[in-house]
Coordinates of C-alpha atoms in Angstrom, one line a residue:
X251 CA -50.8 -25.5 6.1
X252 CA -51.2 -23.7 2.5
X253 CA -52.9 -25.5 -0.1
X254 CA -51.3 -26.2 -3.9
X255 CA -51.4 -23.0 -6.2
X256 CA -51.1 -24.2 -9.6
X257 CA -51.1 -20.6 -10.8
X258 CA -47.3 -21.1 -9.9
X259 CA -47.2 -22.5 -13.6
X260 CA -47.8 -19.4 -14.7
X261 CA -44.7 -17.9 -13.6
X262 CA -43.1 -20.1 -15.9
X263 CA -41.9 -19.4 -19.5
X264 CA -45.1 -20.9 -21.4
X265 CA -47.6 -19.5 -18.6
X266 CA -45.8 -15.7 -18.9
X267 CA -46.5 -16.3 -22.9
X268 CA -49.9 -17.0 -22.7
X269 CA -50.7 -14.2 -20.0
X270 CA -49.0 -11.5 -22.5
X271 CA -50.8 -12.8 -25.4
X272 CA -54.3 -12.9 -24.0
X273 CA -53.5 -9.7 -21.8
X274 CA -53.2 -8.3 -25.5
X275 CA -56.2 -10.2 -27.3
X276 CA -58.3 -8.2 -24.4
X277 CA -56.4 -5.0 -25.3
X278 CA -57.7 -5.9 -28.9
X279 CA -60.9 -6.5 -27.9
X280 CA -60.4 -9.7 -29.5
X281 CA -61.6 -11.4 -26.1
X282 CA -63.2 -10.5 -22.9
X283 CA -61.8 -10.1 -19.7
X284 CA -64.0 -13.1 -18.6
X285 CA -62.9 -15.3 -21.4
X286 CA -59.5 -14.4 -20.0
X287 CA -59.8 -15.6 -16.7
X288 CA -61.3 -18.4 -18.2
X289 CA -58.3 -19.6 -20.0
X290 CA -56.1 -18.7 -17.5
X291 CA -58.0 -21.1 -14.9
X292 CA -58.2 -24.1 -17.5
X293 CA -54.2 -23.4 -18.1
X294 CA -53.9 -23.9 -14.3
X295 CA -56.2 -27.3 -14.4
X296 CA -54.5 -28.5 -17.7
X297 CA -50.9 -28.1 -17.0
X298 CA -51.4 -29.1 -13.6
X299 CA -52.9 -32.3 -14.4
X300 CA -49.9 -32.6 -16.9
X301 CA -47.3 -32.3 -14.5
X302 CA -48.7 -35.2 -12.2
X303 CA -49.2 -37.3 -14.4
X304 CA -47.3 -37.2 -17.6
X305 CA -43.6 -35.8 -16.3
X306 CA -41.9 -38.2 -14.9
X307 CA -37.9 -37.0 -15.6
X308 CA -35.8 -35.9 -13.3
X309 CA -32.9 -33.8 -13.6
X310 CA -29.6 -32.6 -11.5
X311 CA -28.1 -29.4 -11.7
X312 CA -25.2 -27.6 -10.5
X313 CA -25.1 -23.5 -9.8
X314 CA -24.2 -20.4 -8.4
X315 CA -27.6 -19.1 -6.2
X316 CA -27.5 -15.4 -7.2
X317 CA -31.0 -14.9 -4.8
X318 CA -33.5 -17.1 -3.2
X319 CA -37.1 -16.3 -1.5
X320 CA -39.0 -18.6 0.5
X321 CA -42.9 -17.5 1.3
X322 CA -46.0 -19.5 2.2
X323 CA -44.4 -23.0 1.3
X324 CA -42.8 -21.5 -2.2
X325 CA -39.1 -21.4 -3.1
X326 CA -38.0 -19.0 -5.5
X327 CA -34.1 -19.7 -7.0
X328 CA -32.3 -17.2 -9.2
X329 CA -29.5 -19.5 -10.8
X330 CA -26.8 -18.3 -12.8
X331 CA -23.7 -20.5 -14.7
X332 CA -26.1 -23.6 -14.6
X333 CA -25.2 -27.1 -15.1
X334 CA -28.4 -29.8 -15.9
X335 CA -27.6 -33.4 -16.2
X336 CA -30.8 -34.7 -17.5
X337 CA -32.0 -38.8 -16.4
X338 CA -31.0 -39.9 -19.6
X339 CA -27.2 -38.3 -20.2
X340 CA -27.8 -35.2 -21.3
X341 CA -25.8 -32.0 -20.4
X342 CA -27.0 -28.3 -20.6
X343 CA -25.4 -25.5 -19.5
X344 CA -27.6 -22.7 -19.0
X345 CA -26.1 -18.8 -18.1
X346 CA -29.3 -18.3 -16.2
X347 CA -32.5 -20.4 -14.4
X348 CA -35.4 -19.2 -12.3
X349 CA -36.6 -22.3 -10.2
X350 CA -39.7 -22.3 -8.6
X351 CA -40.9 -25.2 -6.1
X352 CA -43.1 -25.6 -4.3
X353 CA -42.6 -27.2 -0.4
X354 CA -44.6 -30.9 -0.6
X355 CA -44.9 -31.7 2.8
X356 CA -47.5 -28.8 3.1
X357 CA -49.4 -28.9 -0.1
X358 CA -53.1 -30.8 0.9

């Protein structure tokens, strides 16, 4: 049974942001690689904590599945003419999505 990675965040449009920028700062020399990893692993905590116990919405969504990858209790979703009915009423429709998720019955 795997355990949670919560550097699955950082696959994710905010995570891939802050990786670029601090992957520049150490360019830069503006930071170390150390402080780097640093940042990176308090990102993980921080958002992770976040997600369990501050988002509580849930969505629906229609879509074509252009590609999908299952490894080590991770599903990865390539979406494309997306449609996401929000809890509250909302409609979006999106041309693309990546979806990551991870497999709860095997997360300790």
């Amino acid at each position: 049974m795997a355990a949670w990675n919560p550097e699955l965040y950082r696959e994710g449009s905010l995570g891939c942001a802050l990786v670029d920028a601090l992957d520049e700062m150490v360019m830069d020399n503006q930071i170390t690689d150390s402080l780097r990893t640093k940042m990176l692993l308090q990102y993980d905590k921080s958002i992770t904590h976040v997600m369990a116990e501050h988002v509580k919405n849930k969505l629906k969504f229609e879509a074509k599945c252009k590609t999908f990858n299952h490894m080590d209790l991770v599903w990865k979703f390539q979406l494309s003419d997306v449609t996401i009915k929000l809890d509250e009423g909302a409609t979006l429709d999106v041309p693309n999505v990546k979806v990551v998720a991870c497999d709860a019955k095997g997360v300790k």
